[in-house]
Coordinates of C-alpha atoms and ligand atoms in Angstrom, one line a residue:
M202 CA -41.5 6.0 101.5
K203 CA -37.9 6.7 102.3
V204 CA -36.1 9.8 103.4
I205 CA -32.7 10.0 102.0
K206 CA -30.0 12.5 103.1
F207 CA -26.8 13.4 101.3
G208 CA -23.8 14.8 103.2
G209 CA -21.6 17.5 101.9
S210 CA -19.0 15.3 100.3
S211 CA -21.8 13.6 98.3
L212 CA -22.7 17.0 96.9
A213 CA -19.3 18.6 96.5
S214 CA -19.2 18.6 92.7
S215 CA -21.2 17.9 89.6
Q216 CA -19.4 14.5 89.4
Q217 CA -20.6 13.6 92.9
L218 CA -24.1 14.9 92.2
Q219 CA -24.3 12.5 89.2
K220 CA -24.0 9.6 91.7
V221 CA -26.7 11.2 93.9
L222 CA -29.0 11.4 90.9
A223 CA -28.5 7.7 90.1
I224 CA -29.2 6.7 93.7
V225 CA -32.5 8.7 93.8
E226 CA -33.5 7.3 90.4
A227 CA -32.8 3.7 91.5
D228 CA -35.6 3.5 94.1
Q229 CA -39.1 4.9 93.6
K230 CA -39.6 5.1 97.3
R231 CA -36.9 7.8 97.7
K232 CA -39.2 10.7 97.7
Y233 CA -37.7 13.0 100.4
V234 CA -34.2 14.2 99.6
I235 CA -32.4 16.2 102.3
V236 CA -29.2 17.9 101.2
S237 CA -26.2 19.4 103.0
A238 CA -24.2 22.3 101.5
P239 CA -21.4 21.3 99.1
G240 CA -18.6 19.9 101.1
K241 CA -14.9 19.2 100.6
R242 CA -13.9 17.9 97.1
F243 CA -10.4 16.9 98.2
D244 CA -8.2 17.0 101.3
G245 CA -7.5 20.6 102.2
D246 CA -10.6 22.0 100.4
T247 CA -13.0 24.3 102.2
K248 CA -16.7 23.4 102.8
V249 CA -19.2 25.9 101.5
T250 CA -20.5 26.3 105.1
D251 CA -17.0 27.4 106.2
L252 CA -16.8 29.8 103.3
L253 CA -20.1 31.3 104.4
I254 CA -18.9 31.7 107.9
Q255 CA -15.9 33.6 106.6
Y256 CA -18.3 35.7 104.5
A257 CA -20.5 36.4 107.5
R258 CA -17.4 37.5 109.6
Q259 CA -16.1 39.7 106.9
T260 CA -19.5 41.3 106.6
I261 CA -19.8 41.9 110.3
H262 CA -16.3 43.5 110.3
H263 CA -17.0 45.6 107.2
Q264 CA -14.1 43.8 105.3
D265 CA -13.8 43.1 101.6
T266 CA -16.0 40.1 100.7
Q267 CA -15.3 39.9 97.0
A268 CA -12.9 36.9 97.1
V269 CA -15.1 34.8 99.3
T270 CA -18.3 35.6 97.4
A271 CA -16.6 34.5 94.2
A272 CA -15.4 31.3 95.8
I273 CA -18.9 30.4 97.0
I274 CA -20.5 31.3 93.6
D275 CA -17.9 29.1 91.8
R276 CA -19.0 26.1 93.8
Y277 CA -22.7 26.4 92.7
A278 CA -21.7 27.4 89.2
E279 CA -19.6 24.3 88.7
I280 CA -22.5 22.0 89.7
G281 CA -25.1 24.0 87.7
H282 CA -23.1 24.1 84.5
G283 CA -22.2 20.4 84.9
F284 CA -25.9 19.7 84.4
N285 CA -26.7 22.5 81.9
V286 CA -29.1 24.1 84.4
P287 CA -30.5 27.2 82.5
E288 CA -28.8 30.5 83.5
A289 CA -32.3 31.8 84.4
Q290 CA -32.3 29.3 87.3
L291 CA -28.7 29.9 88.3
T292 CA -28.7 33.7 88.3
P293 CA -31.1 34.0 91.3
I294 CA -28.8 31.7 93.3
F295 CA -25.8 33.8 92.6
E296 CA -27.7 37.0 93.3
T297 CA -28.9 35.7 96.7
I298 CA -25.3 35.0 97.6
R299 CA -24.2 38.5 96.7
N300 CA -27.2 40.1 98.4
L301 CA -26.9 38.3 101.8
P302 CA -25.2 41.3 103.5
K303 CA -28.1 43.6 102.3
Q304 CA -30.8 41.7 104.2
S305 CA -31.7 42.9 107.7
Y306 CA -30.9 40.7 110.7
A307 CA -31.9 41.2 114.3
D308 CA -28.3 40.9 115.4
N309 CA -25.0 39.3 114.3
T310 CA -26.0 35.9 115.7
Y311 CA -29.0 35.8 113.3
L312 CA -26.9 37.2 110.5
M313 CA -24.4 34.3 111.0
A314 CA -27.2 31.7 111.1
A315 CA -28.8 33.0 107.9
F316 CA -25.4 33.1 106.0
K317 CA -24.6 29.5 107.1
A318 CA -28.1 28.2 106.3
H319 CA -27.8 29.5 102.7
G320 CA -25.3 26.7 102.0
E321 CA -28.1 24.2 102.3
R322 CA -30.9 26.4 101.1
L323 CA -29.3 27.3 97.7
N324 CA -27.9 23.8 97.3
A325 CA -31.4 22.3 97.7
Q326 CA -32.7 24.8 95.1
L327 CA -29.9 23.8 92.7
V328 CA -30.3 20.1 93.3
A329 CA -34.0 20.4 92.6
A330 CA -33.2 22.2 89.3
V331 CA -30.7 19.5 88.4
F332 CA -33.3 16.8 89.1
Q333 CA -35.9 18.6 87.0
Q334 CA -33.3 19.1 84.2
S335 CA -32.7 15.3 84.3
G336 CA -36.3 14.5 83.9
L337 CA -37.4 13.8 87.5
N338 CA -40.6 15.1 88.9
A339 CA -38.9 17.1 91.7
R340 CA -39.3 20.4 93.5
Y341 CA -37.7 22.4 96.2
L342 CA -39.5 22.5 99.6
D343 CA -38.5 25.2 102.0
P344 CA -38.5 24.2 105.8
K345 CA -41.0 27.1 106.3
D346 CA -43.5 25.7 103.8
A347 CA -42.8 22.2 105.2
G348 CA -44.0 23.5 108.6
M349 CA -40.7 23.1 110.5
V350 CA -40.5 25.5 113.5
V351 CA -37.6 25.6 115.8
T352 CA -36.6 27.2 119.1
D353 CA -35.1 30.6 119.1
V354 CA -31.4 29.7 119.4
P355 CA -29.7 30.9 116.2
D356 CA -26.9 28.3 116.2
D357 CA -28.2 25.4 118.1
A358 CA -32.0 25.2 117.6
Q359 CA -34.3 22.4 118.5
I360 CA -37.4 21.3 116.7
I361 CA -40.7 22.3 118.3
K362 CA -42.9 19.2 118.6
S363 CA -46.0 20.7 116.9
S364 CA -44.0 20.8 113.7
Y365 CA -44.6 17.1 113.3
D366 CA -48.3 17.6 112.7
Q367 CA -47.5 20.0 109.9
L368 CA -44.9 17.7 108.4
A369 CA -47.4 14.8 108.4
K370 CA -49.3 16.7 105.7
W371 CA -46.4 16.0 103.4
A372 CA -46.6 12.2 103.8
N373 CA -47.0 10.0 100.7
S374 CA -45.7 12.6 98.4
E375 CA -45.9 11.7 94.7
Q376 CA -43.2 14.2 93.8
I377 CA -39.6 14.1 94.9
L378 CA -39.2 16.9 97.5
V379 CA -35.7 18.4 97.8
I380 CA -35.4 19.9 101.3
P381 CA -32.4 21.8 102.7
G382 CA -30.9 20.4 105.8
F383 CA -29.4 22.2 108.8
F384 CA -31.9 25.0 109.4
A385 CA -35.5 26.0 109.9
Y386 CA -37.3 29.1 111.2
N387 CA -38.2 30.2 114.7
R388 CA -41.7 31.5 115.6
N389 CA -40.7 35.0 114.3
G390 CA -39.8 33.6 110.9
Q391 CA -36.0 34.1 111.5
I392 CA -33.5 31.5 110.4
C393 CA -31.9 29.4 113.1
T394 CA -29.6 26.5 112.4
F395 CA -29.0 23.2 114.2
S396 CA -25.5 22.6 115.5
R397 CA -22.8 21.8 113.0
G398 CA -23.4 18.7 111.0
G399 CA -27.1 19.3 111.6
S400 CA -28.5 18.2 108.2
D401 CA -28.7 14.7 109.7
I402 CA -31.1 16.2 112.2
T403 CA -33.3 17.6 109.5
G404 CA -33.4 14.2 107.8
A405 CA -34.5 12.5 111.0
I406 CA -37.2 15.2 111.7
I407 CA -38.6 14.8 108.2
A408 CA -38.5 11.0 108.5
R409 CA -40.4 11.2 111.7
G410 CA -42.9 13.8 110.4
V411 CA -43.8 11.8 107.3
H412 CA -43.5 8.4 109.1
A413 CA -40.9 7.1 106.6
E414 CA -40.2 3.4 106.5
R415 CA -36.5 4.1 106.5
Y416 CA -34.0 7.0 106.8
E417 CA -31.1 6.5 104.5
N418 CA -28.1 8.6 105.3
F419 CA -25.6 8.8 102.5
T420 CA -22.0 9.7 103.4
D421 CA -18.6 8.8 102.1
V422 CA -17.8 5.7 104.1
D423 CA -18.9 2.1 103.5
A424 CA -20.1 1.7 107.0
I425 CA -19.6 2.9 110.6
Y426 CA -16.5 1.3 111.8
A427 CA -15.9 -0.2 115.3
V428 CA -13.1 2.2 115.8
N429 CA -11.8 5.4 114.2
P430 CA -10.2 4.2 110.9
S431 CA -7.4 6.7 111.2
L432 CA -6.2 4.8 114.3
V433 CA -6.5 1.2 113.1
A434 CA -6.1 0.0 109.5
K435 CA -9.2 -1.7 108.1
P436 CA -11.2 -1.8 111.3
A437 CA -14.3 -4.1 111.6
A438 CA -17.4 -2.6 110.0
I439 CA -20.5 -2.5 112.1
S440 CA -23.4 -4.0 110.1
E441 CA -26.1 -3.4 112.8
M442 CA -26.2 -1.4 115.9
T443 CA -28.9 -0.2 118.3
F444 CA -29.9 3.4 118.8
T445 CA -28.5 3.3 122.3
E446 CA -25.1 2.0 121.1
M447 CA -25.0 4.8 118.5
R448 CA -25.9 7.5 121.1
E449 CA -23.2 6.3 123.5
L450 CA -20.6 6.1 120.7
S451 CA -21.4 9.5 119.2
Y452 CA -21.2 11.0 122.7
A453 CA -17.5 10.1 122.7
G454 CA -16.6 11.1 119.2
F455 CA -18.3 8.9 116.5
S456 CA -19.1 11.6 114.1
V457 CA -20.5 9.7 111.1
F458 CA -24.1 10.4 112.3
H459 CA -25.1 13.3 114.4
D460 CA -26.1 12.2 117.9
E461 CA -29.1 14.6 118.1
A462 CA -30.5 13.1 114.9
L463 CA -31.2 9.8 116.7
I464 CA -33.9 11.3 118.8
P465 CA -36.6 11.7 116.1
A466 CA -35.7 8.3 114.7
I467 CA -36.1 6.7 118.1
E468 CA -39.4 8.5 118.8
D469 CA -40.9 7.0 115.6
N470 CA -38.8 3.8 115.6
I471 CA -37.4 4.5 112.1
T472 CA -34.4 2.4 111.0
V473 CA -31.5 4.5 109.9
N474 CA -29.2 3.1 107.2
V475 CA -25.8 4.8 106.9
K476 CA -24.5 4.2 103.3
N477 CA -21.8 5.3 100.9
T478 CA -22.7 7.5 97.9
N479 CA -19.5 6.3 96.2
H480 CA -20.4 2.7 96.8
P481 CA -24.2 2.5 97.1
E482 CA -24.4 -1.3 96.7
A483 CA -22.6 -1.8 100.0
P484 CA -25.2 -2.6 102.7
G485 CA -23.8 0.1 105.1
T486 CA -24.7 0.2 108.8
L487 CA -28.3 -0.3 110.1
I488 CA -29.1 1.6 113.3
Q489 CA -32.4 0.4 114.9
S490 CA -34.1 -0.4 118.1
T491 CA -32.9 -3.9 118.5
R492 CA -30.3 -6.2 116.8
E493 CA -29.2 -9.8 116.7
P494 CA -26.7 -10.5 119.3
N495 CA -23.3 -11.5 118.0
P496 CA -21.7 -13.9 120.4
H497 CA -18.2 -13.4 119.0
Y498 CA -18.0 -9.7 119.7
P499 CA -19.2 -8.4 123.1
V500 CA -18.1 -4.9 122.1
T501 CA -19.7 -3.1 119.2
G502 CA -17.5 0.0 119.1
I503 CA -14.8 1.9 120.8
A504 CA -14.6 5.7 120.8
S505 CA -12.6 8.5 122.5
S506 CA -13.0 12.2 122.7
S507 CA -10.6 14.8 124.1
S508 CA -13.3 17.5 124.3
F509 CA -13.7 17.2 128.1
C510 CA -12.1 18.8 131.1
S511 CA -12.4 18.2 134.8
L512 CA -12.7 20.1 138.0
Y513 CA -11.0 18.3 140.8
L514 CA -11.7 19.2 144.4
R515 CA -10.5 17.7 147.7
K516 CA -11.9 18.4 151.1
Y517 CA -11.4 16.4 154.2
L518 CA -14.7 14.6 155.2
L519 CA -16.4 15.7 152.0
N520 CA -18.6 12.6 152.1
K521 CA -20.2 13.8 155.4
E522 CA -21.0 17.3 154.4
V523 CA -24.7 17.7 153.9
G524 CA -25.7 20.0 151.0
L525 CA -22.2 20.2 149.4
G526 CA -23.4 18.8 146.1
R527 CA -26.3 21.2 146.0
K528 CA -24.1 24.2 146.6
I529 CA -21.8 23.2 143.7
L530 CA -24.6 22.4 141.3
T531 CA -26.4 25.7 142.1
I532 CA -23.3 27.6 141.1
L533 CA -23.1 25.6 137.8
E534 CA -26.7 26.2 137.2
N535 CA -26.3 30.0 137.8
H536 CA -23.7 30.0 135.0
H537 CA -25.9 27.8 132.7
I538 CA -23.3 25.1 132.7
S539 CA -24.2 21.4 132.5
Y540 CA -21.9 18.7 133.8
E541 CA -21.2 15.3 132.2
H542 CA -20.2 13.1 135.2
M543 CA -19.4 13.5 138.8
P544 CA -17.4 10.6 140.3
S545 CA -16.7 11.1 144.0
G546 CA -14.8 9.5 146.8
I547 CA -14.5 10.1 150.6
D548 CA -12.6 13.3 150.4
D549 CA -12.4 13.9 146.6
L550 CA -14.8 14.9 143.9
T551 CA -14.2 15.3 140.1
I552 CA -16.7 17.0 137.9
I553 CA -16.3 16.4 134.2
F554 CA -17.5 19.0 131.7
D555 CA -17.8 19.4 128.0
E556 CA -14.9 21.9 127.7
H557 CA -16.6 23.9 124.9
Q558 CA -18.8 25.5 127.5
L559 CA -15.9 27.0 129.4
T560 CA -13.6 29.9 129.0
P561 CA -10.5 30.7 131.2
E562 CA -12.4 33.5 132.8
L563 CA -15.4 31.3 133.6
E564 CA -13.2 28.7 135.1
K565 CA -11.6 31.3 137.4
T566 CA -15.1 32.5 138.4
L567 CA -16.3 28.9 139.1
V568 CA -13.2 28.2 141.2
A569 CA -13.7 31.4 143.2
E570 CA -17.4 30.8 143.8
I571 CA -17.1 27.2 144.7
S572 CA -14.1 28.0 147.0
T573 CA -16.3 30.5 148.8
A574 CA -19.2 28.2 149.1
I575 CA -17.5 25.0 150.3
N576 CA -14.0 26.0 151.3
P577 CA -12.1 23.0 149.7
D578 CA -8.5 22.1 150.6
E579 CA -7.6 21.9 147.0
I580 CA -9.4 22.8 143.7
Y581 CA -8.3 23.1 140.1
F582 CA -9.3 22.5 136.5
T583 CA -7.5 20.2 134.2
H584 CA -7.8 20.0 130.5
D585 CA -5.7 17.0 129.9
Y586 CA -8.7 14.7 129.9
S587 CA -10.1 12.2 127.4
I588 CA -13.0 10.0 127.7
L589 CA -12.9 6.5 126.2
M590 CA -16.1 4.5 125.7
L591 CA -16.4 0.8 125.2
V592 CA -19.9 0.1 124.0
G593 CA -21.9 -3.0 123.1
E594 CA -25.4 -4.4 123.8
N595 CA -23.7 -7.8 124.2
M596 CA -21.8 -6.5 127.2
R597 CA -25.0 -6.7 129.2
N598 CA -25.0 -10.0 131.2
R599 CA -21.4 -10.8 130.1
V600 CA -18.9 -11.4 132.9
G601 CA -15.3 -10.2 132.7
I602 CA -15.4 -7.4 130.1
M603 CA -14.1 -4.8 132.7
S604 CA -11.3 -7.1 133.6
R605 CA -10.3 -7.7 130.0
A606 CA -10.4 -4.0 129.2
A607 CA -8.5 -3.0 132.3
T608 CA -5.8 -5.6 131.7
A609 CA -5.4 -4.6 128.1
L610 CA -4.9 -1.0 129.2
A611 CA -2.6 -1.9 132.0
N612 CA -0.4 -4.0 129.7
D613 CA 0.0 -1.0 127.5
N614 CA 1.0 1.1 130.5
I615 CA -2.1 3.4 130.3
K616 CA -3.0 5.2 133.4
L617 CA -6.7 5.3 134.2
I618 CA -7.9 8.5 135.9
M619 CA -11.6 7.5 136.1
V620 CA -13.7 4.4 135.5
N621 CA -17.5 4.6 135.2
Q622 CA -19.7 1.6 134.7
G623 CA -22.7 3.4 136.1
A624 CA -26.2 3.6 134.9
S625 CA -25.8 2.0 131.5
E626 CA -25.0 -1.7 131.4
I627 CA -23.9 -1.5 127.7
S628 CA -21.0 0.9 128.2
I629 CA -17.9 1.3 130.2
M630 CA -16.3 4.7 130.3
F631 CA -12.6 5.4 131.1
G632 CA -11.0 8.7 131.8
V633 CA -7.4 8.9 130.5
H634 CA -4.8 11.6 129.8
D635 CA -5.1 13.0 126.3
N636 CA -1.7 11.7 125.3
D637 CA -2.8 8.1 126.1
A638 CA -6.1 8.2 124.4
D639 CA -5.2 6.9 120.9
Q640 CA -3.0 4.2 122.3
A641 CA -5.8 3.2 124.7
V642 CA -8.3 2.9 121.9
I643 CA -5.8 0.7 119.9
A644 CA -5.2 -1.5 122.9
L645 CA -8.9 -2.0 123.5
Y646 CA -9.5 -2.7 119.8
K647 CA -6.8 -5.4 119.8
E648 CA -8.3 -7.0 122.9
F649 CA -11.9 -7.2 121.6
F650 CA -11.6 -7.4 117.9
D651 CA -8.3 -8.8 116.7
Ligands
LIG119 N1 -23.3 22.2 106.3 C1 -23.5 22.1 107.7 C2 -22.1 21.9 108.4 O1 -21.1 21.9 107.7 C3 -24.4 21.1 108.1 C4 -24.2 19.7 107.5 O2 -23.4 19.5 106.6 O3 -24.8 18.7 108.0 O4 -22.1 21.8 109.6

């Protein structure tokens, strides 16, 4: 049995859904179909999830919601009418959209989660109706009935492990089950979503729960590329990569497959196949536990992300001060802040953070509290910080990769602010200024792939 997930662009219109239908019909093993909300139909279009976020905000602020409601209904209507789905099946979908503000929610965070989740929920109901209309033996399966229970974090939930025992009951389904991605329910029955792009996570959870032989993840690119295709024309496609490589690359910005979705796949050793809905015959990219080494390419992929910032601090004899690290980490812990890396020298220390966790006020508080605790000579935050990752299983046991990378960057006059080849032998991390990041990626690509 295969679990097959379609992203928003694969479900953006009735024309796209026609391709989805053909893909599902082409393989009897494709019994679990996970769907995103309808995505962008063209550049500049708005995803249904983003329309629902607008709708939720307008509801919270008691603003007029007529235009946004009509825009959301239009998206489902176009798909339904394209397949002649009977009005009796479409009307409840439209009514649910109109009635979202009338439901009761514990607070605005749950309201927001419920609004967002309806992008997937209603789309799965519609896709199930389209499949039935086209003669497939298909039905909608709600995450609640499937047995998916998540932690009580409305916009960043995690699966609770006991859900897998419930999901196992759905193994070997004869019928095609159409399941909405992105959300499930907490123990109180309230809707909580995963983080953005989280339908990939649902697909992986279902795959693990029903012990699928494969998790096919259909998107709108032929493969995962070795580098961001907007930086390098026709970059090398990655035919195979390991789970670890994918995790490290998605950490630094590879967004084709959600990094949290890898965990359930790893736990049950399920091969993930990223494929293109618009070109389903292309083999795509396989993500699995091991892969054949490719002696020609020590590097599998290069990524960069500017979503980091750093806290620099300098203090004479910092290396000799007992308990300094603990004092800083306690302050971070008190503010529920995690850190990414902490390279240090004799008198200096840099702490790198995911900057989404911070606000200007919080930064001021942290600087004040750390200053009181350890009395540094200098301390400041900087946001001009990108992390570049060079990742490849073949880098293990290879000599000279660091030298080639550093030389390529130096030849392009790129200043390195941090280098980390720490715990993982399959990646090297560079800290560079935001302005240099794209050029650095291109320089590394030329060195290792051209
Ligand atoms: N529709 C959700 C989002 O836009 C989840 C997903 O597409 O995976 O984030």
